[in-house]
mmCIF file of C-alpha atoms in Angstrom:
data_model
loop_
_atom_site.group_PDB
_atom_site.id
_atom_site.type_symbol
_atom_site.label_atom_id
_atom_site.label_comp_id
_atom_site.label_asym_id
_atom_site.label_seq_id
_atom_site.Cartn_x
_atom_site.Cartn_y
_atom_site.Cartn_z
ATOM 1 C CA MET A 1 0.018 0.014 0.049
ATOM 2 C CA PRO A 2 2.143 2.861 -1.193
ATOM 3 C CA ALA A 3 -0.108 5.671 -0.110
ATOM 4 C CA VAL A 4 2.561 8.014 1.422
ATOM 5 C CA THR A 5 4.110 5.925 4.179
ATOM 6 C CA PRO A 6 7.322 7.194 5.740
ATOM 7 C CA ASP A 7 9.943 4.700 7.006
ATOM 8 C CA ASN A 8 9.903 6.160 10.359
ATOM 9 C CA TRP A 9 6.857 7.532 12.263
ATOM 10 C CA THR A 10 8.491 8.211 15.502
ATOM 11 C CA ASP A 11 9.655 11.706 14.432
ATOM 12 C CA LEU A 12 6.269 12.791 13.496
ATOM 13 C CA PRO A 13 4.224 15.090 15.632
ATOM 14 C CA ARG A 14 1.857 13.215 17.934
ATOM 15 C CA ILE A 15 -1.878 13.729 18.220
ATOM 16 C CA PRO A 16 -2.805 14.119 21.842
ATOM 17 C CA GLU A 17 -5.423 11.733 22.977
ATOM 18 C CA PRO A 18 -8.812 13.365 23.946
ATOM 19 C CA GLY A 19 -9.694 14.032 27.550
ATOM 20 C CA PRO A 20 -11.447 11.995 30.105
ATOM 21 C CA GLU A 21 -12.960 8.640 29.550
ATOM 22 C CA GLY A 22 -16.598 8.749 28.726
ATOM 23 C CA SER A 23 -16.194 11.274 25.828
ATOM 24 C CA GLU A 24 -15.270 8.557 23.367
ATOM 25 C CA ARG A 25 -18.004 7.993 20.903
ATOM 26 C CA THR A 26 -19.708 4.531 20.967
ATOM 27 C CA VAL A 27 -20.506 2.641 17.886
ATOM 28 C CA LEU A 28 -24.234 2.695 17.192
ATOM 29 C CA ARG A 29 -24.356 1.019 13.786
ATOM 30 C CA LEU A 30 -22.167 -1.372 11.946
ATOM 31 C CA VAL A 31 -22.567 -2.183 8.245
ATOM 32 C CA THR A 32 -20.804 -4.578 5.901
ATOM 33 C CA ALA A 33 -20.586 -2.823 2.576
ATOM 34 C CA PRO A 34 -22.561 -4.457 -0.307
ATOM 35 C CA SER A 35 -20.611 -5.047 -3.585
ATOM 36 C CA LEU A 36 -21.779 -3.660 -6.920
ATOM 37 C CA LEU A 37 -20.490 -2.619 -10.273
ATOM 38 C CA GLU A 38 -20.073 0.917 -11.397
ATOM 39 C CA GLY A 39 -19.031 2.759 -14.546
ATOM 40 C CA ALA A 40 -17.727 0.377 -17.252
ATOM 41 C CA GLY A 41 -17.984 -2.424 -14.780
ATOM 42 C CA PHE A 42 -15.400 -1.928 -11.963
ATOM 43 C CA PRO A 43 -16.353 -3.420 -8.564
ATOM 44 C CA VAL A 44 -16.903 -1.303 -5.615
ATOM 45 C CA ARG A 45 -17.990 -1.799 -2.005
ATOM 46 C CA ARG A 46 -20.443 0.860 -0.870
ATOM 47 C CA PRO A 47 -20.901 1.113 2.953
ATOM 48 C CA PHE A 48 -23.229 4.122 2.457
ATOM 49 C CA PRO A 49 -25.868 5.060 1.664
ATOM 50 C CA THR A 50 -27.241 1.782 3.026
ATOM 51 C CA ARG A 51 -30.158 0.912 5.309
ATOM 52 C CA GLU A 52 -27.817 1.126 8.249
ATOM 53 C CA ILE A 53 -26.049 4.316 7.314
ATOM 54 C CA GLY A 54 -28.463 6.293 5.325
ATOM 55 C CA PHE A 55 -28.384 10.021 4.135
ATOM 56 C CA ARG A 56 -29.344 11.150 7.642
ATOM 57 C CA GLU A 57 -26.509 9.289 9.389
ATOM 58 C CA ALA A 58 -23.928 10.074 6.706
ATOM 59 C CA ASP A 59 -24.807 13.813 6.378
ATOM 60 C CA PRO A 60 -22.811 15.818 5.127
ATOM 61 C CA PHE A 61 -21.507 12.750 3.150
ATOM 62 C CA LEU A 62 -23.696 11.139 0.523
ATOM 63 C CA LEU A 63 -21.819 8.145 -0.664
ATOM 64 C CA LEU A 64 -18.572 6.170 -0.176
ATOM 65 C CA ASP A 65 -17.187 3.779 -2.849
ATOM 66 C CA HIS A 66 -14.264 1.500 -1.968
ATOM 67 C CA MET A 67 -12.659 0.543 -5.258
ATOM 68 C CA GLY A 68 -10.649 -2.694 -4.999
ATOM 69 C CA ALA A 69 -8.133 -3.517 -4.014
ATOM 70 C CA VAL A 70 -8.170 -5.439 -7.337
ATOM 71 C CA GLN A 71 -5.206 -6.806 -9.288
ATOM 72 C CA TYR A 72 -6.201 -6.249 -12.904
ATOM 73 C CA GLY A 73 -4.845 -8.412 -15.788
ATOM 74 C CA PRO A 74 -3.943 -6.965 -19.174
ATOM 75 C CA GLY A 75 -7.048 -5.460 -20.780
ATOM 76 C CA GLU A 76 -9.172 -5.720 -17.624
ATOM 77 C CA ALA A 77 -8.945 -2.397 -15.974
ATOM 78 C CA LYS A 78 -12.171 -0.369 -16.174
ATOM 79 C CA GLY A 79 -13.254 3.178 -15.418
ATOM 80 C CA ALA A 80 -16.192 5.469 -15.459
ATOM 81 C CA PRO A 81 -16.590 7.082 -19.006
ATOM 82 C CA TRP A 82 -18.031 10.559 -19.455
ATOM 83 C CA HIS A 83 -20.836 11.379 -17.164
ATOM 84 C CA PRO A 84 -22.375 14.451 -15.403
ATOM 85 C CA HIS A 85 -22.536 15.525 -11.771
ATOM 86 C CA ARG A 86 -24.428 18.414 -10.044
ATOM 87 C CA GLY A 87 -24.924 19.608 -6.474
ATOM 88 C CA PHE A 88 -22.026 18.058 -4.614
ATOM 89 C CA GLU A 89 -18.311 17.238 -4.491
ATOM 90 C CA THR A 90 -16.437 14.126 -5.422
ATOM 91 C CA VAL A 91 -13.239 13.141 -3.527
ATOM 92 C CA THR A 92 -11.114 10.493 -5.137
ATOM 93 C CA TYR A 93 -8.198 9.154 -3.051
ATOM 94 C CA MET A 94 -5.948 6.697 -4.821
ATOM 95 C CA ILE A 95 -4.134 4.357 -2.462
ATOM 96 C CA ASP A 96 -2.526 2.053 -5.104
ATOM 97 C CA GLY A 97 -2.580 2.590 -8.859
ATOM 98 C CA VAL A 98 -3.321 5.309 -11.173
ATOM 99 C CA MET A 99 -6.446 7.113 -12.373
ATOM 100 C CA ARG A 100 -6.827 9.816 -15.022
ATOM 101 C CA HIS A 101 -9.410 12.508 -14.868
ATOM 102 C CA ARG A 102 -10.700 14.840 -17.659
ATOM 103 C CA ASP A 103 -13.596 17.288 -17.559
ATOM 104 C CA SER A 104 -15.837 19.368 -19.871
ATOM 105 C CA GLN A 105 -14.008 22.569 -18.787
ATOM 106 C CA GLY A 106 -10.704 21.226 -20.149
ATOM 107 C CA GLY A 107 -9.263 20.363 -16.738
ATOM 108 C CA GLY A 108 -8.041 17.121 -15.391
ATOM 109 C CA GLY A 109 -4.919 15.233 -14.409
ATOM 110 C CA VAL A 110 -3.545 11.990 -13.179
ATOM 111 C CA ILE A 111 -3.552 10.850 -9.536
ATOM 112 C CA SER A 112 -1.618 7.908 -8.149
ATOM 113 C CA ASN A 113 -0.349 6.354 -4.953
ATOM 114 C CA GLY A 114 -1.691 8.638 -2.213
ATOM 115 C CA ASP A 115 -2.814 11.587 -4.382
ATOM 116 C CA THR A 116 -6.379 12.996 -3.955
ATOM 117 C CA GLN A 117 -8.461 14.756 -6.505
ATOM 118 C CA TRP A 118 -11.251 16.987 -5.115
ATOM 119 C CA MET A 119 -13.855 17.895 -7.682
ATOM 120 C CA THR A 120 -16.550 20.396 -6.816
ATOM 121 C CA ALA A 121 -19.276 19.618 -9.356
ATOM 122 C CA GLY A 122 -21.507 22.522 -8.033
ATOM 123 C CA ALA A 123 -23.621 23.845 -10.816
ATOM 124 C CA GLY A 124 -22.742 20.958 -13.102
ATOM 125 C CA ILE A 125 -19.848 19.437 -14.985
ATOM 126 C CA LEU A 126 -19.063 16.381 -17.158
ATOM 127 C CA HIS A 127 -16.006 14.290 -16.378
ATOM 128 C CA ASP A 128 -14.548 10.928 -16.990
ATOM 129 C CA GLU A 129 -12.346 8.845 -14.617
ATOM 130 C CA MET A 130 -10.291 6.179 -16.446
ATOM 131 C CA PRO A 131 -7.229 3.947 -15.891
ATOM 132 C CA PRO A 132 -4.503 5.249 -18.216
ATOM 133 C CA ASP A 133 -4.016 3.270 -21.449
ATOM 134 C CA GLU A 134 -0.751 1.926 -20.015
ATOM 135 C CA LEU A 135 -2.537 0.383 -16.924
ATOM 136 C CA VAL A 136 -5.256 -1.056 -19.168
ATOM 137 C CA ALA A 137 -2.572 -2.663 -21.350
ATOM 138 C CA SER A 138 -0.361 -4.017 -18.680
ATOM 139 C CA GLY A 139 -2.769 -4.518 -15.864
ATOM 140 C CA GLY A 140 -1.887 -3.714 -12.291
ATOM 141 C CA LEU A 141 -3.002 -3.051 -8.783
ATOM 142 C CA PHE A 142 -5.891 -0.647 -8.228
ATOM 143 C CA HIS A 143 -7.177 0.569 -4.905
ATOM 144 C CA GLY A 144 -8.934 3.701 -3.820
ATOM 145 C CA ILE A 145 -12.012 5.359 -2.633
ATOM 146 C CA GLN A 146 -14.459 7.952 -3.876
ATOM 147 C CA LEU A 147 -16.425 10.022 -1.397
ATOM 148 C CA TRP A 148 -19.323 12.205 -2.264
ATOM 149 C CA VAL A 149 -19.615 15.331 -0.013
ATOM 150 C CA ASN A 150 -22.857 17.177 -0.185
ATOM 151 C CA LEU A 151 -23.235 20.952 -0.723
ATOM 152 C CA PRO A 152 -25.718 23.078 1.139
ATOM 153 C CA ARG A 153 -28.422 24.700 -0.844
ATOM 154 C CA SER A 154 -26.493 28.078 -0.840
ATOM 155 C CA LEU A 155 -23.500 26.311 -2.675
ATOM 156 C CA LYS A 156 -25.175 23.844 -5.081
ATOM 157 C CA TRP A 157 -24.796 26.436 -7.891
ATOM 158 C CA THR A 158 -21.226 27.309 -7.169
ATOM 159 C CA PRO A 159 -18.909 27.099 -10.213
ATOM 160 C CA PRO A 160 -17.172 23.686 -10.698
ATOM 161 C CA ARG A 161 -13.516 23.594 -9.489
ATOM 162 C CA TYR A 162 -10.615 21.039 -9.119
ATOM 163 C CA GLN A 163 -8.209 20.498 -6.353
ATOM 164 C CA SER A 164 -5.405 18.210 -6.910
ATOM 165 C CA ILE A 165 -3.783 17.203 -3.600
ATOM 166 C CA ALA A 166 -0.416 15.554 -4.098
ATOM 167 C CA ALA A 167 0.552 12.714 -1.620
ATOM 168 C CA SER A 168 3.428 14.765 -0.509
ATOM 169 C CA ALA A 169 1.098 17.465 0.535
ATOM 170 C CA VAL A 170 -0.908 15.277 2.969
ATOM 171 C CA ARG A 171 -0.274 16.169 6.601
ATOM 172 C CA LEU A 172 1.421 13.319 8.440
ATOM 173 C CA VAL A 173 1.111 12.862 12.107
ATOM 174 C CA ALA A 174 1.265 9.924 14.561
ATOM 175 C CA SER A 175 -0.881 8.529 17.310
ATOM 176 C CA ALA A 176 0.017 9.515 20.971
ATOM 177 C CA ARG A 177 1.914 6.270 21.329
ATOM 178 C CA GLY A 178 3.475 6.580 17.935
ATOM 179 C CA ASP A 179 2.050 3.261 16.780
ATOM 180 C CA ALA A 180 -0.306 4.544 14.147
ATOM 181 C CA LEU A 181 0.402 6.689 11.095
ATOM 182 C CA VAL A 182 -2.293 9.373 10.393
ATOM 183 C CA ARG A 183 -2.554 11.024 7.044
ATOM 184 C CA ILE A 184 -4.795 14.080 7.160
ATOM 185 C CA ILE A 185 -6.193 14.638 3.785
ATOM 186 C CA ALA A 186 -8.611 17.356 4.606
ATOM 187 C CA GLY A 187 -9.969 19.138 7.682
ATOM 188 C CA GLU A 188 -8.600 19.233 11.241
ATOM 189 C CA LEU A 189 -7.478 16.634 13.687
ATOM 190 C CA GLY A 190 -6.508 18.106 17.005
ATOM 191 C CA PRO A 191 -4.042 20.965 16.345
ATOM 192 C CA TYR A 192 -3.250 19.692 12.780
ATOM 193 C CA ARG A 193 -4.827 20.405 9.456
ATOM 194 C CA GLY A 194 -4.856 18.583 6.089
ATOM 195 C CA PRO A 195 -4.444 20.379 2.646
ATOM 196 C CA GLY A 196 -7.889 19.880 1.231
ATOM 197 C CA LEU A 197 -10.120 22.953 0.952
ATOM 198 C CA THR A 198 -13.553 22.050 1.923
ATOM 199 C CA TRP A 199 -16.874 24.006 1.341
ATOM 200 C CA THR A 200 -18.442 21.924 4.079
ATOM 201 C CA PRO A 201 -16.543 21.522 7.385
ATOM 202 C CA ILE A 202 -15.305 17.948 7.310
ATOM 203 C CA THR A 203 -12.355 15.834 8.373
ATOM 204 C CA LEU A 204 -10.999 13.003 6.231
ATOM 205 C CA VAL A 205 -8.122 10.795 7.422
ATOM 206 C CA HIS A 206 -6.442 7.583 6.427
ATOM 207 C CA ALA A 207 -4.618 5.828 9.274
ATOM 208 C CA SER A 208 -2.356 2.775 9.382
ATOM 209 C CA LEU A 209 -2.272 1.061 12.739
ATOM 210 C CA GLU A 210 0.382 -1.345 13.670
ATOM 211 C CA PRO A 211 -0.689 -4.663 15.194
ATOM 212 C CA GLY A 212 -2.275 -4.015 18.551
ATOM 213 C CA ALA A 213 -2.024 -0.197 18.126
ATOM 214 C CA ARG A 214 -4.614 2.228 19.553
ATOM 215 C CA LEU A 215 -5.534 5.397 17.785
ATOM 216 C CA ALA A 216 -7.561 7.786 20.019
ATOM 217 C CA VAL A 217 -8.178 11.297 18.460
ATOM 218 C CA PRO A 218 -10.194 14.284 19.416
ATOM 219 C CA TRP A 219 -13.220 14.708 17.235
ATOM 220 C CA PRO A 220 -15.452 17.872 16.922
ATOM 221 C CA SER A 221 -18.613 17.210 18.858
ATOM 222 C CA ASP A 222 -20.720 18.867 16.141
ATOM 223 C CA PHE A 223 -19.382 16.378 13.472
ATOM 224 C CA ASN A 224 -20.728 13.013 12.742
ATOM 225 C CA ALA A 225 -18.043 10.222 12.751
ATOM 226 C CA ILE A 226 -17.643 7.141 10.613
ATOM 227 C CA ALA A 227 -14.727 4.591 10.462
ATOM 228 C CA TYR A 228 -14.385 2.405 7.378
ATOM 229 C CA VAL A 229 -11.892 -0.451 7.195
ATOM 230 C CA LEU A 230 -9.927 -0.514 3.940
ATOM 231 C CA ALA A 231 -7.916 -3.533 4.932
ATOM 232 C CA GLY A 232 -7.246 -5.725 8.024
ATOM 233 C CA SER A 233 -9.212 -5.983 11.198
ATOM 234 C CA GLY A 234 -9.590 -4.320 14.554
ATOM 235 C CA ALA A 235 -12.096 -2.707 16.915
ATOM 236 C CA ALA A 236 -13.998 0.487 17.153
ATOM 237 C CA GLY A 237 -15.193 2.515 20.150
ATOM 238 C CA PRO A 238 -14.718 2.071 23.835
ATOM 239 C CA GLU A 239 -16.795 -1.148 23.790
ATOM 240 C CA HIS A 240 -14.377 -2.634 21.152
ATOM 241 C CA VAL A 241 -16.889 -3.510 18.414
ATOM 242 C CA LEU A 242 -15.027 -5.763 16.014
ATOM 243 C CA ILE A 243 -14.560 -4.419 12.526
ATOM 244 C CA ARG A 244 -12.944 -5.868 9.469
ATOM 245 C CA GLU A 245 -12.236 -5.056 5.830
ATOM 246 C CA GLY A 246 -15.289 -3.634 4.130
ATOM 247 C CA GLN A 247 -17.156 -2.739 7.281
ATOM 248 C CA ALA A 248 -18.136 0.718 8.430
ATOM 249 C CA ALA A 249 -18.796 1.770 12.015
ATOM 250 C CA TRP A 250 -21.136 4.771 12.651
ATOM 251 C CA PHE A 251 -20.464 6.522 16.065
ATOM 252 C CA GLY A 252 -22.665 8.303 18.373
ATOM 253 C CA ALA A 253 -22.154 11.612 20.149
ATOM 254 C CA GLY A 254 -18.955 12.447 21.922
ATOM 255 C CA SER A 255 -15.664 14.391 21.587
ATOM 256 C CA GLY A 256 -13.317 11.533 20.640
ATOM 257 C CA VAL A 257 -13.011 8.572 18.416
ATOM 258 C CA VAL A 258 -10.991 5.405 19.130
ATOM 259 C CA VAL A 259 -10.027 2.430 16.881
ATOM 260 C CA THR A 260 -7.623 -0.411 17.779
ATOM 261 C CA ALA A 261 -5.846 -2.800 15.569
ATOM 262 C CA SER A 262 -6.009 -6.552 15.982
ATOM 263 C CA PRO A 263 -2.889 -8.258 17.198
ATOM 264 C CA ALA A 264 -2.658 -9.757 13.705
ATOM 265 C CA PRO A 265 -4.713 -7.378 11.404
ATOM 266 C CA ASP A 266 -4.305 -9.772 8.389
ATOM 267 C CA SER A 267 -3.956 -7.234 5.691
ATOM 268 C CA PRO A 268 -1.455 -6.818 2.731
ATOM 269 C CA THR A 269 0.416 -4.173 4.832
ATOM 270 C CA GLY A 270 0.220 -6.134 8.057
ATOM 271 C CA ARG A 271 -1.634 -3.148 9.488
ATOM 272 C CA LEU A 272 -5.208 -1.954 10.118
ATOM 273 C CA GLU A 273 -5.975 0.480 7.296
ATOM 274 C CA VAL A 274 -8.862 2.631 8.204
ATOM 275 C CA LEU A 275 -10.606 5.767 7.045
ATOM 276 C CA LEU A 276 -11.965 8.155 9.669
ATOM 277 C CA LEU A 277 -14.452 10.645 8.294
ATOM 278 C CA GLY A 278 -16.867 13.112 9.663
ATOM 279 C CA GLY A 279 -18.371 16.560 9.181
ATOM 280 C CA ARG A 280 -20.934 18.950 10.265
ATOM 281 C CA PRO A 281 -24.375 17.772 9.081
ATOM 282 C CA ILE A 282 -26.041 20.089 6.588
ATOM 283 C CA ARG A 283 -29.581 18.973 7.645
ATOM 284 C CA GLU A 284 -31.310 20.038 4.409
ATOM 285 C CA PRO A 285 -33.770 17.896 2.353
ATOM 286 C CA ILE A 286 -31.972 15.673 -0.120
ATOM 287 C CA ALA A 287 -33.266 14.809 -3.534
ATOM 288 C CA SER A 288 -30.944 12.361 -5.185
ATOM 289 C CA TYR A 289 -31.028 10.752 -8.605
ATOM 290 C CA GLY A 290 -28.033 8.981 -9.995
ATOM 291 C CA PRO A 291 -25.281 11.682 -10.396
ATOM 292 C CA PHE A 292 -27.452 14.591 -9.254
ATOM 293 C CA VAL A 293 -27.984 15.575 -5.654
ATOM 294 C CA MET A 294 -30.220 18.485 -5.073
ATOM 295 C CA ASN A 295 -32.775 19.690 -2.421
ATOM 296 C CA THR A 296 -36.023 19.151 -4.352
ATOM 297 C CA ARG A 297 -37.524 16.804 -7.024
ATOM 298 C CA GLU A 298 -38.059 19.785 -9.313
ATOM 299 C CA GLU A 299 -34.340 20.512 -9.141
ATOM 300 C CA ILE A 300 -33.526 16.936 -10.109
ATOM 301 C CA LEU A 301 -35.894 17.198 -13.173
ATOM 302 C CA GLN A 302 -34.115 20.464 -14.124
ATOM 303 C CA ALA A 303 -30.716 18.819 -13.728
ATOM 304 C CA PHE A 304 -31.746 16.082 -16.063
ATOM 305 C CA GLU A 305 -33.129 18.607 -18.639
ATOM 306 C CA ASP A 306 -29.937 20.673 -18.341
ATOM 307 C CA TYR A 307 -27.686 17.617 -18.845
ATOM 308 C CA GLN A 308 -29.771 16.283 -21.726
ATOM 309 C CA ALA A 309 -29.641 19.692 -23.424
ATOM 310 C CA GLY A 310 -25.738 19.981 -22.964
ATOM 311 C CA ARG A 311 -26.011 22.790 -20.418
ATOM 312 C CA MET A 312 -23.680 21.062 -17.954
ATOM 313 C CA GLY A 313 -20.902 21.218 -20.659
ATOM 314 C CA THR A 314 -19.754 18.903 -23.475
ATOM 315 C CA ILE A 315 -16.930 16.604 -24.121
ATOM 316 C CA PRO A 316 -14.069 18.648 -25.357
ATOM 317 C CA ALA A 317 -13.632 18.466 -29.141
ATOM 318 C CA GLU A 318 -10.022 17.245 -28.996
ATOM 319 C CA ILE A 319 -11.149 14.216 -26.981
ATOM 320 C CA LEU A 320 -14.013 13.429 -29.332
ATOM 321 C CA ASP A 321 -11.565 13.715 -32.306
ATOM 322 C CA PRO A 322 -7.990 13.182 -31.064
ATOM 323 C CA GLY A 323 -6.550 13.983 -34.480
ATOM 324 C CA SER A 324 -8.046 17.458 -34.634
ATOM 325 C CA PRO A 325 -5.747 20.424 -33.969
ATOM 326 C CA SER A 326 -6.134 21.744 -30.501
ATOM 327 C CA MET B 1 -29.643 -5.034 -28.967
ATOM 328 C CA LYS B 2 -32.210 -5.700 -26.312
ATOM 329 C CA ARG B 3 -35.586 -3.749 -26.459
ATOM 330 C CA VAL B 4 -37.165 -2.756 -23.147
ATOM 331 C CA ARG B 5 -40.438 -1.032 -22.433
ATOM 332 C CA LEU B 6 -40.828 1.689 -19.755
ATOM 333 C CA THR B 7 -43.937 3.308 -18.421
ATOM 334 C CA VAL B 8 -43.001 6.936 -17.391
ATOM 335 C CA PRO B 9 -45.477 8.641 -15.017
ATOM 336 C CA PRO B 10 -46.390 12.375 -15.646
ATOM 337 C CA ARG B 11 -43.621 14.801 -14.817
ATOM 338 C CA ALA B 12 -41.268 11.948 -13.796
ATOM 339 C CA LEU B 13 -38.214 10.007 -14.750
ATOM 340 C CA SER B 14 -37.987 6.314 -15.393
ATOM 341 C CA ALA B 15 -34.847 4.315 -15.803
ATOM 342 C CA SER B 16 -34.036 1.250 -17.935
ATOM 343 C CA PRO B 17 -32.155 -1.696 -16.471
ATOM 344 C CA PRO B 18 -28.419 -1.216 -16.410
ATOM 345 C CA PHE B 19 -26.370 -2.136 -19.490
ATOM 346 C CA ALA B 20 -22.717 -2.816 -20.043
ATOM 347 C CA ILE B 21 -20.454 -0.207 -21.585
ATOM 348 C CA PRO B 22 -16.775 -0.228 -22.560
ATOM 349 C CA ASN B 23 -14.142 2.216 -21.386
ATOM 350 C CA GLN B 24 -14.444 4.073 -24.731
ATOM 351 C CA TRP B 25 -18.138 4.707 -24.371
ATOM 352 C CA ARG B 26 -19.371 8.239 -24.583
ATOM 353 C CA PRO B 27 -22.829 9.580 -23.989
ATOM 354 C CA GLY B 28 -24.884 10.583 -27.101
ATOM 355 C CA PRO B 29 -28.373 11.169 -28.229
ATOM 356 C CA VAL B 30 -30.835 8.464 -27.367
ATOM 357 C CA ALA B 31 -33.395 7.444 -30.080
ATOM 358 C CA LEU B 32 -36.547 5.904 -28.602
ATOM 359 C CA ALA B 33 -37.890 3.053 -30.627
ATOM 360 C CA ARG B 34 -41.520 3.746 -29.718
ATOM 361 C CA VAL B 35 -43.513 6.361 -27.850
ATOM 362 C CA GLU B 36 -47.180 6.005 -26.964
ATOM 363 C CA PRO B 37 -48.897 8.321 -27.421
ATOM 364 C CA PRO B 38 -46.627 9.341 -30.355
ATOM 365 C CA ASP B 39 -46.932 13.140 -29.514
ATOM 366 C CA ALA B 40 -45.851 12.713 -25.936
ATOM 367 C CA ASP B 41 -43.320 15.215 -24.748
ATOM 368 C CA VAL B 42 -40.368 13.030 -23.634
ATOM 369 C CA VAL B 43 -36.517 13.336 -23.669
ATOM 370 C CA ALA B 44 -34.003 10.579 -22.923
ATOM 371 C CA ALA B 45 -30.330 10.364 -22.013
ATOM 372 C CA PRO B 46 -27.958 7.857 -20.571
ATOM 373 C CA LEU B 47 -26.999 8.299 -16.909
ATOM 374 C CA PRO B 48 -24.754 6.339 -14.512
ATOM 375 C CA MET B 49 -26.974 4.881 -11.818
ATOM 376 C CA ARG B 50 -26.728 2.177 -9.182
ATOM 377 C CA GLY B 51 -25.391 -0.940 -10.856
ATOM 378 C CA GLY B 52 -24.230 0.805 -14.068
ATOM 379 C CA MET B 53 -25.303 2.922 -17.037
ATOM 380 C CA ARG B 54 -29.008 3.163 -17.720
ATOM 381 C CA ILE B 55 -31.278 5.024 -20.150
ATOM 382 C CA VAL B 56 -33.351 7.586 -18.382
ATOM 383 C CA VAL B 57 -36.489 9.002 -19.869
ATOM 384 C CA TYR B 58 -38.228 12.181 -18.697
ATOM 385 C CA ASN B 59 -41.948 12.650 -19.309
ATOM 386 C CA ARG B 60 -42.540 16.355 -19.403
ATOM 387 C CA GLY B 61 -46.331 15.923 -19.827
ATOM 388 C CA GLU B 62 -49.334 15.455 -17.572
ATOM 389 C CA ARG B 63 -50.199 11.880 -18.713
ATOM 390 C CA ALA B 64 -48.377 8.526 -18.379
ATOM 391 C CA VAL B 65 -46.262 7.649 -21.406
ATOM 392 C CA GLU B 66 -45.048 4.127 -22.649
ATOM 393 C CA VAL B 67 -41.706 4.092 -24.447
ATOM 394 C CA GLU B 68 -39.486 1.386 -25.889
ATOM 395 C CA VAL B 69 -35.789 1.792 -26.108
ATOM 396 C CA ASP B 70 -32.980 -0.360 -27.478
ATOM 397 C CA LEU B 71 -30.165 -1.135 -25.103
ATOM 398 C CA PRO B 72 -26.707 -2.232 -26.317
ATOM 399 C CA ASP B 73 -25.929 -5.957 -25.736
#
């Protein structure tokens, strides 16, 4: 798992553990993510939205897709060809492998091995998310997540924008005992802040816990909190609810979150790999239809009309006809 | 091709079952094979939905509409 991982964690700043016992959030719901196919047929696990963690529990998040980890053979790698979005943000974090993005405004780039791409769809955009031709030809490891972050009514019509967050920009810290590496992609964790700029106050963290390690972190009491296991096994909350790869734990109220790694996490890295995410709920009505997330049904119908009429943008001409002069 | 029939309620969207697409696929105009009544005010486009790409039909009118659409194999 090459997501940025220094050889030595002991020199990193330590996150102070939260205050007195009793402030740790307990696990209220646990879900095993169902599997499904997306785009051109790549497999994902989706812990939310589900019956256990619905829009209300996930708020301000809408959806989490765990892509892989999958070892593609030659010709097998698949992506998500051109499609629209409106009304929210997509956050794509690549742990292993490479993905290429292009959009209807001429933007895009390549992210790999610990990079994050943060796309604010806002008023509407078309994009594609594909494995590069070289990866399709040769095959290779592919592992990442895509998170959808809702936008409040006042920001749903904000102009689209991209943030490309290099792996080297991610804020690295360690647990209080130094036995867990914490990558802060966005938001705050204790006194430390990640590089992602968020419209909605959120925290997004990828932590790697050594066997038997404990990660206890302060968590804003007005945020929700979810832990999702990317690989390995461990426990969540003060009551030590067992969690393993593909499971998400949704926490109740409190001012701290704790996860612990199994003595033998049984993952490719030998560690518990876990996402911690949370944010301040938006608490607005949600109307969702495929790639559109608005506040009302009428706005969904308008989004479909706008997409169908080309008002969310069009595929750039040089992509439709690669031989044409740019 | 696989032809499917959809009933679209008034002022509503209906989606076809998902169909497989290759990496090179790009969205384009959707021709409906049949619309009943023929003068119904409907538009269609492909959208990524749960489980894959689907053809979505929007009925702008105030009466239910039946449409048939051909999905790629």
